[in-house]
Amino acid sequence: MSSAARPVTVTVTGAAGQIAYGLLFRIASGAMLGADTPVRLRLLEIPAAVGSLEGVAMELEDGAFPLLSSIDISDDPWVGFDGANVALLVGARPRTAGMERGDLLAANGPIFTDQGAAINASAAADVKVLVVGNPANTNAFIAMSNAPDVPAERFTALTRLDHNRAIAQLAKKTGVAGTDFRRVAIWGNHSATQYPDISHVTVAGRPAVEVINDQNWVVNDFIPTVQQRGTAIIKARGASSAASAASAAIDHIRDWARGSAAGDWVSMAVPSDGSYGVPEGLISSFPVTCANGEYSIVQGLDVDEFSRGRIDISVAELEGERDAVIDLGFAKRV
Ligand code: NAD
Ligand code: LMR
């Protein structure tokens, strides 16, 4: 693409928050859409955070990024998603003391209902949506359900952070570089029930289960460490992961838009097409490959009894969340 290429419009919600602070400068630098693609940022916040967002926009200007063609700020989703080719839904209502998961679903329902409707009305025809704000899979399900004119497969949620965390743990255990691991898969929900699956992983061409040869470590260390990593970071930092989440969001959109590495998989939470017994329409994480701006769920994998049980636990949690938001009136069954 030449420098005269038309800018891609990228909308980011929660743009004054912690994750956005790690995300916006990398988008502006070309890390997400490529060094030949100019971007137009549309930044969305709640009214109380618009002042702080103006400061972030000043910093973006001061970066003098050659690819950053304009910055618009809004507190109105109907304005913020106008013409969006990529929509990163980062802003969400956080869990506060005493809140149950059901309360969190209820608090986020109106946000993602409105944003889904606004995307439906005003985003570009080719919009790609990534939901980062938790509970990410179910927030994406709500947005998808409120955007009937946008193809359902454009609504995705972030489990690439879990995928990257799994690779990091495997690299630490074996002493082999993370880049040598292929075919890691995260299944299910971005929650403590997720299933990080190494049964198909190869390391430098050999089955990882043979190289590791320690099923006790896989079951009692690796899986719980990846499942609980978000909580461990909150405990250590006093705030949830931000730079690593931003980096994973960049990876997710970069691979979706520009293709994943040949011979490898990435993990994305996407509307199920019924593959692997996951009910159709549920936004669940799968191993996928990406090419030509589209992702495909990896087909034909053997799922052993252990993996089946773990996938079923996480899918059951997602079904419970889906039913709760349908009962609350935020989504319809799809
Ligand atoms: P943060 O509190 O620093 O920022 C969130 C921002 O969203 C705030 O500035 C807030 O004003 C804004 N916001 C809230 N409601 C909004 C709305 N309706 N429209 C626009 N903006 C809105 O939080 P953060 O650290 O940036 O995290 C954001 C979300 O990402 C949280 O829900 C967090 O749990 C989630 N998260 C997800 C993953 C993942 O892998 N899926 C990883 C880490 C964090
Ligand atoms: C993470 O995985 O780091 C976050 O989703 C944790 C959280 O609850 O914000």
PDB file of N, CA and C in Angstrom, residues 216-262:
ATOM      1  N   ASN A 216       1.732 -34.735  35.461  1.00  0.00           N
ATOM      2  CA  ASN A 216       1.400 -34.091  36.739  1.00  0.00           C
ATOM      3  C   ASN A 216       1.614 -32.578  36.638  1.00  0.00           C
ATOM      4  N   TRP A 217       2.703 -32.162  35.985  1.00  0.00           N
ATOM      5  CA  TRP A 217       2.962 -30.726  35.803  1.00  0.00           C
ATOM      6  C   TRP A 217       1.862 -30.110  34.932  1.00  0.00           C
ATOM      7  N   VAL A 218       1.474 -30.812  33.859  1.00  0.00           N
ATOM      8  CA  VAL A 218       0.454 -30.268  32.952  1.00  0.00           C
ATOM      9  C   VAL A 218      -0.839 -30.030  33.723  1.00  0.00           C
ATOM     10  N   VAL A 219      -1.267 -31.037  34.496  1.00  0.00           N
ATOM     11  CA  VAL A 219      -2.589 -30.971  35.143  1.00  0.00           C
ATOM     12  C   VAL A 219      -2.563 -30.066  36.373  1.00  0.00           C
ATOM     13  N   ASN A 220      -1.513 -30.171  37.164  1.00  0.00           N
ATOM     14  CA  ASN A 220      -1.534 -29.489  38.464  1.00  0.00           C
ATOM     15  C   ASN A 220      -0.750 -28.190  38.516  1.00  0.00           C
ATOM     16  N   ASP A 221      -0.041 -27.876  37.444  1.00  0.00           N
ATOM     17  CA  ASP A 221       0.750 -26.645  37.443  1.00  0.00           C
ATOM     18  C   ASP A 221       0.407 -25.799  36.212  1.00  0.00           C
ATOM     19  N   PHE A 222       0.699 -26.352  35.030  1.00  0.00           N
ATOM     20  CA  PHE A 222       0.501 -25.572  33.799  1.00  0.00           C
ATOM     21  C   PHE A 222      -0.949 -25.063  33.656  1.00  0.00           C
ATOM     22  N   ILE A 223      -1.916 -25.989  33.692  1.00  0.00           N
ATOM     23  CA  ILE A 223      -3.312 -25.579  33.429  1.00  0.00           C
ATOM     24  C   ILE A 223      -3.780 -24.554  34.477  1.00  0.00           C
ATOM     25  N   PRO A 224      -3.634 -24.842  35.795  1.00  0.00           N
ATOM     26  CA  PRO A 224      -4.092 -23.827  36.760  1.00  0.00           C
ATOM     27  C   PRO A 224      -3.321 -22.513  36.679  1.00  0.00           C
ATOM     28  N   THR A 225      -2.027 -22.563  36.342  1.00  0.00           N
ATOM     29  CA  THR A 225      -1.261 -21.307  36.247  1.00  0.00           C
ATOM     30  C   THR A 225      -1.832 -20.423  35.146  1.00  0.00           C
ATOM     31  N   VAL A 226      -2.130 -21.021  33.973  1.00  0.00           N
ATOM     32  CA  VAL A 226      -2.678 -20.217  32.872  1.00  0.00           C
ATOM     33  C   VAL A 226      -4.087 -19.739  33.240  1.00  0.00           C
ATOM     34  N   GLN A 227      -4.884 -20.642  33.817  1.00  0.00           N
ATOM     35  CA  GLN A 227      -6.264 -20.265  34.174  1.00  0.00           C
ATOM     36  C   GLN A 227      -6.303 -19.124  35.188  1.00  0.00           C
ATOM     37  N   GLN A 228      -5.333 -19.124  36.116  1.00  0.00           N
ATOM     38  CA  GLN A 228      -5.363 -18.163  37.233  1.00  0.00           C
ATOM     39  C   GLN A 228      -4.422 -16.989  37.027  1.00  0.00           C
ATOM     40  N   ARG A 229      -3.818 -16.869  35.847  1.00  0.00           N
ATOM     41  CA  ARG A 229      -2.778 -15.862  35.650  1.00  0.00           C
ATOM     42  C   ARG A 229      -3.329 -14.446  35.827  1.00  0.00           C
ATOM     43  N   GLY A 230      -4.540 -14.220  35.319  1.00  0.00           N
ATOM     44  CA  GLY A 230      -5.134 -12.885  35.456  1.00  0.00           C
ATOM     45  C   GLY A 230      -5.289 -12.509  36.924  1.00  0.00           C
ATOM     46  N   THR A 231      -5.744 -13.461  37.728  1.00  0.00           N
ATOM     47  CA  THR A 231      -5.938 -13.213  39.157  1.00  0.00           C
ATOM     48  C   THR A 231      -4.589 -12.986  39.840  1.00  0.00           C
ATOM     49  N   ALA A 232      -3.576 -13.771  39.434  1.00  0.00           N
ATOM     50  CA  ALA A 232      -2.240 -13.620  40.046  1.00  0.00           C
ATOM     51  C   ALA A 232      -1.681 -12.225  39.754  1.00  0.00           C
ATOM     52  N   ILE A 233      -1.943 -11.724  38.546  1.00  0.00           N
ATOM     53  CA  ILE A 233      -1.428 -10.392  38.192  1.00  0.00           C
ATOM     54  C   ILE A 233      -2.165  -9.310  38.981  1.00  0.00           C
ATOM     55  N   ILE A 234      -3.465  -9.473  39.135  1.00  0.00           N
ATOM     56  CA  ILE A 234      -4.232  -8.500  39.935  1.00  0.00           C
ATOM     57  C   ILE A 234      -3.675  -8.466  41.361  1.00  0.00           C
ATOM     58  N   LYS A 235      -3.374  -9.647  41.899  1.00  0.00           N
ATOM     59  CA  LYS A 235      -2.860  -9.728  43.273  1.00  0.00           C
ATOM     60  C   LYS A 235      -1.496  -9.031  43.363  1.00  0.00           C
ATOM     61  N   ALA A 236      -0.641  -9.282  42.376  1.00  0.00           N
ATOM     62  CA  ALA A 236       0.719  -8.736  42.437  1.00  0.00           C
ATOM     63  C   ALA A 236       0.760  -7.238  42.119  1.00  0.00           C
ATOM     64  N   ARG A 237       0.010  -6.821  41.116  1.00  0.00           N
ATOM     65  CA  ARG A 237       0.088  -5.432  40.639  1.00  0.00           C
ATOM     66  C   ARG A 237      -0.913  -4.514  41.312  1.00  0.00           C
ATOM     67  N   GLY A 238      -1.973  -5.139  41.865  1.00  0.00           N
ATOM     68  CA  GLY A 238      -3.069  -4.321  42.394  1.00  0.00           C
ATOM     69  C   GLY A 238      -3.951  -3.787  41.281  1.00  0.00           C
ATOM     70  N   ALA A 239      -3.784  -4.280  40.090  1.00  0.00           N
ATOM     71  CA  ALA A 239      -4.606  -3.878  38.932  1.00  0.00           C
ATOM     72  C   ALA A 239      -4.479  -4.981  37.904  1.00  0.00           C
ATOM     73  N   SER A 240      -5.482  -5.086  37.027  1.00  0.00           N
ATOM     74  CA  SER A 240      -5.432  -6.216  36.092  1.00  0.00           C
ATOM     75  C   SER A 240      -4.409  -5.952  35.000  1.00  0.00           C
ATOM     76  N   SER A 241      -4.018  -7.034  34.351  1.00  0.00           N
ATOM     77  CA  SER A 241      -2.985  -6.975  33.312  1.00  0.00           C
ATOM     78  C   SER A 241      -3.381  -5.912  32.299  1.00  0.00           C
ATOM     79  N   ALA A 242      -2.416  -5.128  31.879  1.00  0.00           N
ATOM     80  CA  ALA A 242      -2.753  -4.045  30.944  1.00  0.00           C
ATOM     81  C   ALA A 242      -1.854  -4.112  29.711  1.00  0.00           C
ATOM     82  N   ALA A 243      -0.539  -4.001  29.874  1.00  0.00           N
ATOM     83  CA  ALA A 243       0.347  -4.011  28.705  1.00  0.00           C
ATOM     84  C   ALA A 243       0.293  -5.353  27.984  1.00  0.00           C
ATOM     85  N   SER A 244       0.217  -6.453  28.750  1.00  0.00           N
ATOM     86  CA  SER A 244       0.178  -7.769  28.091  1.00  0.00           C
ATOM     87  C   SER A 244      -1.160  -7.977  27.392  1.00  0.00           C
ATOM     88  N   ALA A 245      -2.235  -7.428  27.971  1.00  0.00           N
ATOM     89  CA  ALA A 245      -3.554  -7.527  27.322  1.00  0.00           C
ATOM     90  C   ALA A 245      -3.551  -6.696  26.042  1.00  0.00           C
ATOM     91  N   ALA A 246      -2.954  -5.509  26.107  1.00  0.00           N
ATOM     92  CA  ALA A 246      -2.876  -4.658  24.908  1.00  0.00           C
ATOM     93  C   ALA A 246      -2.082  -5.369  23.811  1.00  0.00           C
ATOM     94  N   SER A 247      -0.980  -5.988  24.203  1.00  0.00           N
ATOM     95  CA  SER A 247      -0.127  -6.668  23.239  1.00  0.00           C
ATOM     96  C   SER A 247      -0.882  -7.831  22.587  1.00  0.00           C
ATOM     97  N   ALA A 248      -1.651  -8.561  23.397  1.00  0.00           N
ATOM     98  CA  ALA A 248      -2.438  -9.683  22.860  1.00  0.00           C
ATOM     99  C   ALA A 248      -3.535  -9.180  21.914  1.00  0.00           C
ATOM    100  N   ALA A 249      -4.130  -8.033  22.240  1.00  0.00           N
ATOM    101  CA  ALA A 249      -5.167  -7.475  21.354  1.00  0.00           C
ATOM    102  C   ALA A 249      -4.555  -7.089  20.005  1.00  0.00           C
ATOM    103  N   ILE A 250      -3.341  -6.539  20.045  1.00  0.00           N
ATOM    104  CA  ILE A 250      -2.620  -6.231  18.795  1.00  0.00           C
ATOM    105  C   ILE A 250      -2.385  -7.523  18.001  1.00  0.00           C
ATOM    106  N   ASP A 251      -1.934  -8.566  18.694  1.00  0.00           N
ATOM    107  CA  ASP A 251      -1.672  -9.852  18.017  1.00  0.00           C
ATOM    108  C   ASP A 251      -2.953 -10.381  17.361  1.00  0.00           C
ATOM    109  N   HIS A 252      -4.059 -10.300  18.099  1.00  0.00           N
ATOM    110  CA  HIS A 252      -5.344 -10.842  17.622  1.00  0.00           C
ATOM    111  C   HIS A 252      -5.767 -10.147  16.324  1.00  0.00           C
ATOM    112  N   ILE A 253      -5.783  -8.809  16.341  1.00  0.00           N
ATOM    113  CA  ILE A 253      -6.247  -8.086  15.137  1.00  0.00           C
ATOM    114  C   ILE A 253      -5.212  -8.196  14.016  1.00  0.00           C
ATOM    115  N   ARG A 254      -3.931  -8.128  14.366  1.00  0.00           N
ATOM    116  CA  ARG A 254      -2.898  -8.236  13.321  1.00  0.00           C
ATOM    117  C   ARG A 254      -3.060  -9.550  12.558  1.00  0.00           C
ATOM    118  N   ASP A 255      -3.207 -10.655  13.299  1.00  0.00           N
ATOM    119  CA  ASP A 255      -3.300 -11.949  12.622  1.00  0.00           C
ATOM    120  C   ASP A 255      -4.621 -12.081  11.856  1.00  0.00           C
ATOM    121  N   TRP A 256      -5.712 -11.593  12.433  1.00  0.00           N
ATOM    122  CA  TRP A 256      -7.011 -11.661  11.752  1.00  0.00           C
ATOM    123  C   TRP A 256      -6.964 -10.858  10.437  1.00  0.00           C
ATOM    124  N   ALA A 257      -6.390  -9.658  10.514  1.00  0.00           N
ATOM    125  CA  ALA A 257      -6.379  -8.787   9.330  1.00  0.00           C
ATOM    126  C   ALA A 257      -5.307  -9.179   8.324  1.00  0.00           C
ATOM    127  N   ARG A 258      -4.170  -9.677   8.827  1.00  0.00           N
ATOM    128  CA  ARG A 258      -3.023  -9.844   7.921  1.00  0.00           C
ATOM    129  C   ARG A 258      -2.555 -11.278   7.798  1.00  0.00           C
ATOM    130  N   GLY A 259      -3.198 -12.200   8.558  1.00  0.00           N
ATOM    131  CA  GLY A 259      -2.874 -13.627   8.424  1.00  0.00           C
ATOM    132  C   GLY A 259      -2.002 -14.125   9.569  1.00  0.00           C
ATOM    133  N   SER A 260      -2.277 -15.363   9.995  1.00  0.00           N
ATOM    134  CA  SER A 260      -1.461 -15.978  11.052  1.00  0.00           C
ATOM    135  C   SER A 260      -0.297 -16.730  10.399  1.00  0.00           C
ATOM    136  N   ALA A 261       0.681 -17.074  11.225  1.00  0.00           N
ATOM    137  CA  ALA A 261       1.896 -17.712  10.693  1.00  0.00           C
ATOM    138  C   ALA A 261       1.572 -19.073  10.086  1.00  0.00           C
ATOM    139  N   ALA A 262       2.185 -19.357   8.952  1.00  0.00           N
ATOM    140  CA  ALA A 262       1.939 -20.639   8.266  1.00  0.00           C
ATOM    141  C   ALA A 262       2.306 -21.798   9.183  1.00  0.00           C
TER     142      ALA A 262
END
